Amino acid sequence: MVKQNERTLVNFGRPVPKFLVLTAGTIAMICLVIGLVSTLGSNSFGLAGLFLFSIFGLAFFLWTNLTQWKRIAVGESNRNLSWEIDLPESQRRKLSGEVGNLARILEIPAEQISDLLSAYIVAEDLALRQIQQEARMPVMRHIQIGGVPFDGVLVKQDIITCVEVTFLVTPNVSQEKINVILNKMTATKKNFDQLKLGARTRLLLVLVTQLDPTAEAQLRASLVKKFGQTQVDVDIRLLDFESLQKIYALD
């Protein structure tokens, strides 16, 4: 069994309480309305216009903060959804399958498999670093949500982004692999629905490639076709392995 971590996903959303802001704003709104009524009763139309302008400004401020507060409230409701650290056996099983598939495509002999394994591990690590930099928030690596393993997870209030990383040497992602990933997202969404969580789930598919521009264009066209009809909220990110190494690994 995977050891249960006492922390929950909501702890990584870092919500900021806004109850005091909303309360103070509501009180200020009431005072402004009273002031507006009083000035209209005394025919002070210039002052009434000032009050009216202030009311509109405060209403906009409260609306934006209320929207933010609703997102925070959804994040707080996610306390029922805990995360678990993915066991090494599970990580090793996925890694072995990915590397084995690459070895067959590249026709790499058995004695060079270890080098390919090292390259894959580096590619995944650099890709998750890049995603973390772009998101400006930490990526939880190799965890399970409701028993479903993912390479990474990003939590931002009412949006939980599940990250899957794969390495490509050809301009094609097999339909079998796509089905596996989409089934994982479907299972995760089902868990959310059963727990009555308000958060939205989103898939971020990160493809680390070593392709020329022509092959990359073919890959993009293929991805649009394969993911065009899915009900899952998907964002696909293509990252060049050589560029990642220049950013994070090479001087």
XYZ file of N, CA and C in Angstrom:
753
model
N 0.837 -1.208 0.000
C 0.000 0.000 0.000
C 0.868 1.254 0.000
N 0.388 2.276 -0.637
C 1.085 3.551 -0.638
C 0.838 4.251 0.677
N 1.864 4.761 1.267
C 1.724 5.460 2.535
C 0.998 6.776 2.325
N -0.052 6.996 3.122
C -0.873 8.205 2.991
C -0.132 9.410 3.540
N -0.049 10.462 2.757
C 0.561 11.692 3.235
C -0.499 12.527 3.927
N -0.173 13.117 5.049
C -1.148 13.863 5.826
C -1.568 15.157 5.149
N -0.761 15.657 4.242
C -1.115 16.899 3.560
C -2.109 16.624 2.447
N -2.868 17.641 2.110
C -3.834 17.516 1.030
C -3.514 18.527 -0.042
N -4.159 18.368 -1.201
C -3.851 19.224 -2.345
C -4.099 20.686 -2.072
N -5.064 20.978 -1.218
C -5.393 22.378 -0.956
C -4.232 23.133 -0.332
N -3.330 22.427 0.354
C -2.211 23.096 0.992
C -1.268 23.738 -0.017
N -1.312 23.284 -1.263
C -0.407 23.809 -2.270
C -1.026 24.935 -3.077
N -2.316 25.226 -2.833
C -2.977 26.307 -3.559
C -2.683 27.672 -2.984
N -2.229 27.731 -1.719
C -1.878 28.963 -1.025
C -2.962 30.027 -1.133
N -4.211 29.704 -0.736
C -5.274 30.702 -0.802
C -5.065 31.826 0.187
N -5.476 33.018 -0.165
C -5.364 34.187 0.701
C -6.755 34.573 1.192
N -7.007 34.604 2.514
C -8.339 34.936 3.015
C -8.768 36.329 2.570
N -10.023 36.469 2.131
C -10.531 37.761 1.673
C -11.830 38.127 2.380
N -12.142 37.440 3.466
C -13.396 37.700 4.158
C -13.444 39.123 4.704
N -12.332 39.595 5.288
C -12.308 40.941 5.853
C -12.473 41.992 4.763
N -11.842 41.756 3.626
C -11.955 42.700 2.511
C -13.397 42.794 2.034
N -14.044 41.639 1.879
C -15.432 41.630 1.416
C -16.368 42.263 2.434
N -16.127 41.998 3.717
C -16.970 42.578 4.762
C -16.833 44.096 4.792
N -15.580 44.564 4.784
C -15.342 46.008 4.801
C -15.919 46.674 3.553
N -15.776 46.013 2.414
C -16.318 46.572 1.182
C -17.834 46.657 1.200
N -18.470 45.637 1.771
C -19.935 45.652 1.865
C -20.420 46.785 2.756
N -19.742 46.970 3.892
C -20.103 48.068 4.796
C -19.924 49.417 4.103
N -18.808 49.552 3.379
C -18.559 50.800 2.652
C -19.623 51.030 1.581
N -20.057 49.958 0.918
C -21.097 50.075 -0.094
C -22.401 50.581 0.517
N -22.765 50.045 1.677
C -23.987 50.482 2.357
C -23.909 51.969 2.703
N -22.751 52.377 3.213
C -22.566 53.793 3.571
C -22.676 54.696 2.345
N -22.102 54.248 1.229
C -22.171 55.048 0.009
C -23.603 55.159 -0.509
N -24.349 54.066 -0.428
C -25.750 54.101 -0.873
C -26.561 55.062 -0.013
N -26.325 55.008 1.307
C -27.016 55.933 2.213
C -26.661 57.377 1.871
N -25.369 57.612 1.596
C -24.928 58.949 1.224
C -25.555 59.412 -0.072
N -25.680 58.487 -1.048
C -26.292 58.828 -2.328
C -27.753 59.225 -2.149
N -28.477 58.452 -1.353
C -29.890 58.758 -1.107
C -30.037 60.115 -0.429
N -29.152 60.385 0.533
C -29.217 61.657 1.266
C -28.949 62.846 0.351
N -27.952 62.722 -0.509
C -27.618 63.835 -1.416
C -28.708 64.055 -2.455
N -29.332 62.980 -2.915
C -30.444 63.139 -3.860
C -31.628 63.823 -3.197
N -31.850 63.509 -1.907
C -32.946 64.140 -1.175
C -32.728 65.623 -0.972
N -31.463 66.037 -0.905
C -31.152 67.456 -0.702
C -30.815 68.164 -2.012
N -31.062 67.464 -3.143
C -30.819 68.033 -4.478
C -29.359 68.411 -4.724
N -28.433 67.731 -4.042
C -26.999 67.971 -4.282
C -26.537 67.000 -5.372
N -26.870 67.325 -6.618
C -26.644 66.382 -7.705
C -25.157 66.177 -8.019
N -24.352 67.198 -7.823
C -22.917 67.035 -8.045
C -22.319 66.029 -7.085
N -22.679 66.175 -5.810
C -22.187 65.238 -4.799
C -22.784 63.849 -5.021
N -24.034 63.812 -5.481
C -24.677 62.529 -5.768
C -23.941 61.787 -6.883
N -23.492 62.545 -7.889
C -22.725 61.929 -8.968
C -21.431 61.324 -8.466
N -20.790 62.022 -7.521
C -19.555 61.506 -6.935
C -19.822 60.214 -6.167
N -20.916 60.196 -5.409
C -21.285 58.988 -4.677
C -21.576 57.835 -5.646
N -22.288 58.150 -6.725
C -22.651 57.121 -7.696
C -21.413 56.535 -8.360
N -20.470 57.401 -8.717
C -19.217 56.934 -9.313
C -18.468 56.026 -8.339
N -18.443 56.420 -7.058
C -17.764 55.613 -6.039
C -18.435 54.259 -5.869
N -19.770 54.243 -5.950
C -20.508 52.983 -5.812
C -20.156 52.021 -6.942
N -20.102 52.538 -8.172
C -19.748 51.685 -9.304
C -18.324 51.133 -9.154
N -17.399 51.985 -8.720
C -16.023 51.538 -8.529
C -15.913 50.471 -7.459
N -16.610 50.688 -6.342
C -16.568 49.714 -5.253
C -17.258 48.413 -5.657
N -18.343 48.523 -6.428
C -19.051 47.321 -6.883
C -18.144 46.457 -7.758
N -17.382 47.110 -8.637
C -16.448 46.362 -9.482
C -15.372 45.691 -8.636
N -14.861 46.418 -7.644
C -13.839 45.868 -6.756
C -14.373 44.652 -6.004
N -15.587 44.755 -5.472
C -16.181 43.644 -4.726
C -16.448 42.449 -5.636
N -16.865 42.727 -6.872
C -17.148 41.632 -7.800
C -15.890 40.831 -8.109
N -14.789 41.524 -8.376
C -13.540 40.820 -8.677
C -13.054 40.036 -7.470
N -13.185 40.603 -6.274
C -12.756 39.892 -5.075
C -13.672 38.719 -4.757
N -14.962 38.864 -5.046
C -15.895 37.767 -4.803
C -15.590 36.590 -5.719
N -15.234 36.894 -6.970
C -14.854 35.829 -7.899
C -13.633 35.082 -7.389
N -12.649 35.843 -6.887
C -11.454 35.227 -6.327
C -11.799 34.411 -5.094
N -12.681 34.923 -4.263
C -13.061 34.220 -3.040
C -13.760 32.905 -3.362
N -14.580 32.890 -4.409
C -15.254 31.653 -4.805
C -14.239 30.599 -5.213
N -13.198 31.014 -5.923
C -12.157 30.065 -6.308
C -11.443 29.517 -5.083
N -11.188 30.394 -4.120
C -10.544 29.956 -2.885
C -11.437 28.975 -2.143
N -12.737 29.267 -2.123
C -13.680 28.383 -1.434
C -13.679 26.997 -2.059
N -13.571 26.941 -3.389
C -13.490 25.648 -4.062
C -12.215 24.930 -3.658
N -11.103 25.685 -3.590
C -9.852 25.083 -3.150
C -9.953 24.515 -1.754
N -10.636 25.246 -0.847
C -10.816 24.760 0.515
C -11.652 23.486 0.543
N -12.599 23.366 -0.385
C -13.451 22.176 -0.413
C -12.689 20.932 -0.851
N -11.472 21.112 -1.381
C -10.688 19.974 -1.847
C -9.953 19.250 -0.727
N -10.238 19.605 0.518
C -9.554 18.957 1.628
C -9.850 17.460 1.692
N -10.976 17.045 1.113
C -11.310 15.629 1.119
C -10.440 14.822 0.164
N -9.739 15.505 -0.745
C -8.939 14.805 -1.738
C -7.472 14.837 -1.326
N -6.973 13.720 -0.860
C -5.580 13.639 -0.446
C -4.730 13.095 -1.585
N -3.445 13.345 -1.495
C -2.536 12.815 -2.497
C -1.591 11.822 -1.855
N -1.097 10.911 -2.670
C -0.204 9.865 -2.204
C 1.055 9.870 -3.055
N 2.157 9.521 -2.445
C 3.412 9.416 -3.185
C 3.388 8.133 -4.006
N 3.688 8.238 -5.273
C 3.712 7.066 -6.142
C 4.885 6.167 -5.756
N 4.616 4.884 -5.596
C 5.656 3.946 -5.189
C 6.741 3.814 -6.254
N 7.988 3.545 -5.833
C 9.075 3.357 -6.806
C 8.757 2.276 -7.837
N 8.071 1.203 -7.409
C 7.733 0.132 -8.347
C 6.859 0.649 -9.486
N 5.905 1.515 -9.149
C 5.018 2.082 -10.161
C 5.789 2.995 -11.107
N 6.676 3.816 -10.545
C 7.484 4.708 -11.377
C 8.404 3.902 -12.290
N 8.995 2.847 -11.721
C 9.918 2.024 -12.497
C 9.190 1.300 -13.635
N 7.961 0.877 -13.371
C 7.181 0.173 -14.384
C 6.894 1.088 -15.578
N 6.497 2.320 -15.291
C 6.225 3.255 -16.381
C 7.500 3.593 -17.147
N 8.577 3.845 -16.403
C 9.843 4.201 -17.032
C 10.345 3.075 -17.924
N 10.218 1.841 -17.441
C 10.665 0.692 -18.228
C 9.872 0.571 -19.521
N 8.562 0.805 -19.433
C 7.735 0.727 -20.634
C 8.073 1.805 -21.644
N 8.276 3.039 -21.157
C 8.600 4.153 -22.058
C 9.945 3.932 -22.743
N 10.950 3.544 -21.952
C 12.294 3.350 -22.505
C 12.317 2.152 -23.446
N 11.609 1.084 -23.081
C 11.551 -0.089 -23.950
C 10.944 0.236 -25.299
N 9.908 1.062 -25.298
C 9.270 1.463 -26.554
C 10.211 2.302 -27.411
N 10.934 3.229 -26.766
C 11.907 4.041 -27.503
C 13.023 3.179 -28.078
N 13.476 2.196 -27.301
C 14.555 1.319 -27.759
C 14.134 0.533 -29.001
N 12.882 0.095 -29.041
C 12.395 -0.638 -30.215
C 12.326 0.276 -31.440
N 11.871 1.504 -31.229
C 11.766 2.439 -32.358
C 13.147 2.782 -32.910
N 14.092 3.014 -32.007
C 15.440 3.422 -32.410
C 16.347 2.239 -32.717
N 15.845 1.018 -32.451
C 16.619 -0.213 -32.660
C 17.945 -0.156 -31.905
N 17.845 0.209 -30.649
C 19.026 0.317 -29.796
C 19.350 -1.047 -29.193
N 20.615 -1.488 -29.252
C 20.991 -2.776 -28.662
C 20.883 -2.751 -27.138
N 20.790 -3.925 -26.544
C 20.564 -4.049 -25.104
C 21.644 -3.355 -24.285
N 22.887 -3.392 -24.754
C 23.981 -2.801 -23.975
C 23.908 -1.271 -23.909
N 23.079 -0.653 -24.745
C 22.956 0.807 -24.730
C 21.653 1.295 -24.083
N 20.876 0.358 -23.560
C 19.596 0.714 -22.938
C 19.799 1.631 -21.738
N 20.863 1.385 -20.979
C 21.104 2.200 -19.781
C 21.332 3.666 -20.143
N 22.002 3.924 -21.268
C 22.210 5.307 -21.703
C 20.878 5.961 -22.086
N 20.024 5.199 -22.754
C 18.705 5.713 -23.125
C 17.866 5.982 -21.880
N 17.983 5.098 -20.905
C 17.264 5.280 -19.643
C 17.685 6.578 -18.963
N 18.985 6.826 -18.921
C 19.496 8.055 -18.299
C 18.998 9.290 -19.041
N 18.999 9.220 -20.368
C 18.533 10.356 -21.168
C 17.056 10.627 -20.907
N 16.260 9.572 -20.764
C 14.827 9.750 -20.517
C 14.592 10.398 -19.158
N 15.324 9.938 -18.151
C 15.176 10.510 -16.804
C 15.530 11.988 -16.812
N 16.611 12.336 -17.511
C 17.020 13.740 -17.607
C 15.950 14.552 -18.334
N 15.424 14.010 -19.419
C 14.409 14.727 -20.196
C 13.173 15.018 -19.354
N 12.720 14.035 -18.598
C 11.540 14.239 -17.750
C 11.807 15.282 -16.673
N 12.981 15.196 -16.057
C 13.324 16.153 -15.001
C 13.368 17.577 -15.543
N 14.021 17.765 -16.677
C 14.137 19.107 -17.250
C 12.778 19.636 -17.697
N 11.939 18.756 -18.216
C 10.604 19.179 -18.652
C 9.776 19.667 -17.470
N 9.810 18.938 -16.361
C 9.058 19.349 -15.178
C 9.623 20.640 -14.583
N 10.934 20.816 -14.675
C 11.528 22.091 -14.232
C 10.976 23.251 -15.061
N 10.906 23.045 -16.378
C 10.424 24.108 -17.258
C 8.959 24.429 -16.986
N 8.148 23.410 -16.790
C 6.730 23.628 -16.487
C 6.588 24.390 -15.179
N 7.408 24.059 -14.210
C 7.372 24.751 -12.920
C 7.756 26.214 -13.073
N 8.755 26.483 -13.888
C 9.169 27.868 -14.123
C 8.057 28.662 -14.805
N 7.411 28.055 -15.776
C 6.351 28.749 -16.505
C 5.130 28.986 -15.629
N 4.828 28.026 -14.750
C 3.654 28.152 -13.882
C 3.918 29.054 -12.687
N 5.196 29.286 -12.354
C 5.565 30.101 -11.197
C 5.025 29.507 -9.896
N 4.981 28.198 -9.829
C 4.537 27.528 -8.620
C 5.082 26.100 -8.633
N 5.183 25.464 -7.457
C 5.810 24.142 -7.393
C 4.993 23.057 -8.074
N 5.712 22.116 -8.676
C 5.100 20.924 -9.256
C 5.355 19.757 -8.310
N 4.282 19.116 -7.858
C 4.435 17.897 -7.070
C 4.721 16.754 -8.039
N 5.833 16.067 -7.825
C 6.258 15.053 -8.782
C 5.889 13.639 -8.333
N 5.501 12.833 -9.311
C 5.242 11.405 -9.121
C 4.337 11.142 -7.928
N 3.105 11.576 -8.070
C 2.121 11.351 -7.021
C 0.869 10.711 -7.616
N 0.009 10.241 -6.721
C -1.269 9.668 -7.117
C -2.393 10.531 -6.565
N -3.409 10.730 -7.383
C -4.628 11.409 -6.944
C -5.755 10.398 -7.054
N -6.313 10.028 -5.916
C -7.366 9.017 -5.941
C -6.895 7.698 -6.516
N -5.615 7.367 -6.293
C -5.067 6.113 -6.787
C -4.583 6.153 -8.219
N -4.694 7.308 -8.883
C -4.264 7.441 -10.284
C -2.916 8.157 -10.319
N -1.867 7.521 -10.866
C -0.536 8.136 -10.858
C -0.346 9.149 -11.990
N 0.378 10.220 -11.660
C 0.749 11.221 -12.658
C 2.208 11.605 -12.443
N 2.856 12.064 -13.529
C 4.247 12.506 -13.419
C 4.361 13.764 -12.574
N 3.332 14.585 -12.594
C 3.341 15.810 -11.796
C 1.938 16.350 -11.645
N 1.763 17.224 -10.654
C 0.471 17.868 -10.418
C 0.716 19.312 -10.018
N -0.038 20.216 -10.624
C -0.035 21.635 -10.270
C -1.389 21.974 -9.669
N -1.388 22.678 -8.546
C -2.640 23.049 -7.891
C -2.714 24.563 -7.802
N -3.763 25.129 -8.372
C -3.988 26.572 -8.300
C -5.452 26.814 -7.995
N -5.755 26.908 -6.717
C -7.106 27.184 -6.221
C -8.118 26.192 -6.784
N -8.917 26.592 -7.784
C -9.979 25.707 -8.259
C -9.577 24.886 -9.477
N -8.307 24.913 -9.864
C -7.845 24.144 -11.021
C -6.716 23.210 -10.597
N -6.900 21.917 -10.855
C -5.866 20.927 -10.585
C -5.376 20.399 -11.927
N -4.120 20.685 -12.231
C -3.533 20.295 -13.509
C -2.696 19.040 -13.329
N -3.066 17.986 -14.034
C -2.337 16.719 -13.993
C -1.348 16.697 -15.158
N -0.081 16.489 -14.847
C 0.982 16.580 -15.848
C 1.478 15.184 -16.223
N 1.516 14.916 -17.512
C 2.089 13.683 -18.034
C 3.211 14.049 -18.999
N 4.378 13.434 -18.820
C 5.548 13.726 -19.649
C 5.912 12.486 -20.456
N 6.209 12.686 -21.723
C 6.700 11.580 -22.542
C 7.748 12.102 -23.518
N 8.629 11.207 -23.943
C 9.733 11.567 -24.832
C 9.438 10.994 -26.212
N 9.551 11.819 -27.238
C 9.250 11.392 -28.605
C 10.468 11.524 -29.507
N 10.666 10.507 -30.339
C 11.726 10.570 -31.350
C 11.134 10.476 -32.755
N 9.817 10.293 -32.830
C 9.102 10.288 -34.108
C 7.900 11.221 -33.986
N 7.399 11.742 -35.099
C 6.270 12.689 -35.038
C 4.926 11.991 -34.841
N 4.849 11.150 -33.839
C 3.614 10.403 -33.619
C 3.504 9.969 -32.163
N 2.315 10.142 -31.605
C 1.985 9.588 -30.291
C 0.958 8.498 -30.533
N 1.270 7.287 -30.100
C 0.377 6.165 -30.379
C -0.995 6.384 -29.754
N -2.018 5.892 -30.440
C -3.378 6.016 -29.919
C -3.524 5.262 -28.605
N -2.770 4.181 -28.462
C -2.815 3.415 -27.213
C -2.351 4.265 -26.034
N -1.266 5.008 -26.223
C -0.763 5.861 -25.149
C -1.754 6.977 -24.837
N -2.333 7.560 -25.864
C -3.327 8.616 -25.659
C -4.514 8.087 -24.873
N -4.974 6.888 -25.220
C -6.113 6.297 -24.513
C -5.801 6.064 -23.042
N -4.585 5.610 -22.759
C -4.186 5.383 -21.361
C -4.236 6.687 -20.574
N -3.687 7.751 -21.151
C -3.656 9.045 -20.464
C -5.067 9.591 -20.260
N -5.896 9.509 -21.295
C -7.265 10.022 -21.183
C -8.080 9.212 -20.181
N -7.845 7.900 -20.118
C -8.538 7.070 -19.132
C -8.143 7.456 -17.712
N -6.885 7.828 -17.523
C -6.437 8.286 -16.202
C -7.158 9.568 -15.808
N -7.314 10.475 -16.760
C -8.018 11.720 -16.465
C -9.498 11.468 -16.189
N -10.093 10.542 -16.933
C -11.501 10.209 -16.705
C -11.702 9.637 -15.312
N -10.781 8.762 -14.887
C -10.867 8.182 -13.545
C -10.699 9.250 -12.474
N -9.797 10.194 -12.711
C -9.581 11.274 -11.745
C -10.820 12.152 -11.630
N -11.401 12.507 -12.755
C -12.625 13.324 -12.733
C -13.756 12.585 -12.019
N -13.833 11.282 -12.212
C -14.863 10.487 -11.540
C -14.679 10.542 -10.031
N -13.416 10.472 -9.579
C -13.140 10.587 -8.143
C -13.574 11.944 -7.608
N -13.313 12.994 -8.382
C -13.718 14.341 -7.979
C -15.238 14.426 -7.840
N -15.939 13.848 -8.819
C -17.403 13.898 -8.791
C -17.964 13.131 -7.600
N -17.366 11.990 -7.284
C -17.843 11.184 -6.163
C -17.644 11.905 -4.834
N -16.552 12.654 -4.736
C -16.273 13.402 -3.504
C -16.950 14.765 -3.498
N -17.684 15.067 -4.590
C -18.408 16.336 -4.713
C -17.464 17.535 -4.571
N -16.349 17.457 -5.271
C -15.374 18.545 -5.258
C -15.673 19.510 -6.397
N -15.497 20.787 -6.133
C -15.810 21.794 -7.142
C -14.655 22.128 -8.059
N -13.483 21.578 -7.802
C -12.307 21.917 -8.604
C -12.414 21.337 -10.009
N -11.787 22.022 -10.949
C -11.729 21.553 -12.328
C -10.419 20.817 -12.557
N -10.483 19.735 -13.322
C -9.282 18.989 -13.669
C -8.854 19.345 -15.085
N -7.552 19.356 -15.272
C -6.990 19.734 -16.575
C -5.767 18.869 -16.828
N -5.605 18.408 -18.052
C -4.449 17.603 -18.422
C -3.424 18.469 -19.138
N -2.191 18.403 -18.678
C -1.081 19.052 -19.372
C -0.167 17.945 -19.887
N -0.204 17.724 -21.183
C 0.627 16.702 -21.813
C 1.902 17.358 -22.327
N 3.024 16.976 -21.744
C 4.315 17.564 -22.098
C 5.078 16.567 -22.963
N 5.379 16.966 -24.180
C 6.092 16.106 -25.119
C 7.492 16.664 -25.333
N 8.488 15.923 -24.869
C 9.884 16.306 -25.074
C 10.343 15.656 -26.375
N 10.832 16.456 -27.297
C 11.128 15.943 -28.637
C 12.558 16.242 -29.063
N 12.972 15.501 -30.086
C 14.204 15.777 -30.822
C 13.863 15.696 -32.308
N 13.009 16.598 -32.746
C 12.490 16.557 -34.105
C 12.897 17.803 -34.882
N 13.021 17.639 -36.197
C 13.264 18.801 -37.050
C 11.938 19.531 -37.269
N 11.971 20.757 -37.804
C 10.738 21.547 -37.964
C 9.643 20.838 -38.755
N 10.019 20.097 -39.798
C 9.013 19.401 -40.608
C 8.310 18.319 -39.795
N 9.099 17.532 -39.075
C 8.525 16.467 -38.254
C 7.682 17.043 -37.123
N 8.119 18.166 -36.559
C 7.344 18.793 -35.486
C 5.998 19.285 -36.004
N 5.975 19.820 -37.219
C 4.712 20.260 -37.819
C 3.777 19.070 -38.026
N 4.334 17.934 -38.449
C 3.536 16.721 -38.607
C 2.962 16.273 -37.264
N 3.773 16.375 -36.226
C 3.325 15.986 -34.887
C 2.175 16.866 -34.419
N 2.310 18.165 -34.622
C 1.248 19.091 -34.197
C -0.069 18.779 -34.916
N 0.016 18.518 -36.211
C -1.191 18.196 -36.974
C -1.821 16.900 -36.475
N -0.983 15.936 -36.155
C -1.481 14.657 -35.642
C -2.159 14.823 -34.291
N -1.583 15.668 -33.435
C -2.148 15.880 -32.095
C -3.504 16.569 -32.171
N -3.620 17.543 -33.065
C -4.905 18.235 -33.234
C -5.982 17.246 -33.647
N -5.640 16.339 -34.525
C -6.602 15.344 -35.009
C -6.979 14.359 -33.907
N -5.998 13.912 -33.134
C -6.251 12.871 -32.140
C -6.948 13.395 -30.893
N -6.692 14.653 -30.535
C -7.290 15.205 -29.321
C -8.477 16.122 -29.618
N -8.810 16.286 -30.882
C -9.852 17.239 -31.249
C -11.224 16.913 -30.705
N -11.541 15.633 -30.533
C -12.886 15.226 -30.126
C -12.980 14.834 -28.654
N -11.907 14.924 -27.908
C -11.943 14.477 -26.517
C -12.711 15.447 -25.632
N -13.337 14.892 -24.586
C -14.073 15.703 -23.620
C -13.166 16.229 -22.509
N -11.922 15.745 -22.471
C -10.973 16.152 -21.435
C -10.367 17.507 -21.785
N -10.233 18.360 -20.780
C -9.574 19.659 -20.961
C -8.072 19.415 -21.080
N -7.529 19.561 -22.284
C -6.139 19.195 -22.561
C -5.345 20.399 -23.041
N -4.143 20.533 -22.480
C -3.173 21.507 -22.973
C -1.922 20.721 -23.337
N -1.422 20.882 -24.545
C -0.258 20.126 -25.012
C 0.921 21.071 -25.165
N 2.045 20.672 -24.582
C 3.249 21.516 -24.600
C 4.381 20.731 -25.230
N 4.956 21.256 -26.296
C 6.106 20.631 -26.942
C 7.378 21.330 -26.481
N 8.341 20.536 -26.008
C 9.613 21.066 -25.531
C 10.750 20.359 -26.254
N 11.714 21.121 -26.716
C 12.876 20.561 -27.402
C 13.929 20.136 -26.381
N 14.364 18.887 -26.465
C 15.299 18.337 -25.477
C 16.615 19.106 -25.467
N 17.120 19.424 -26.632
C 18.387 20.153 -26.706
C 18.267 21.534 -26.069
N 17.163 22.209 -26.307
C 16.955 23.535 -25.717
C 16.862 23.453 -24.198
N 16.195 22.427 -23.689
C 16.095 22.249 -22.240
C 17.468 22.048 -21.615
N 18.314 21.274 -22.289
C 19.662 21.044 -21.761
C 20.466 22.337 -21.730
N 20.296 23.171 -22.746
C 21.022 24.443 -22.774
C 20.572 25.360 -21.641
N 19.280 25.287 -21.296
C 18.748 26.155 -20.243
C 19.181 25.695 -18.864
N 19.110 24.385 -18.618
C 19.253 23.894 -17.249
C 20.508 23.066 -16.980
N 21.107 22.476 -18.017
C 22.173 21.517 -17.752
C 23.533 21.915 -18.301
N 23.582 22.748 -19.326
C 24.852 23.078 -19.964
C 25.237 24.519 -19.699
N 26.524 24.767 -19.520
C 27.036 26.123 -19.330
C 27.140 26.839 -20.672
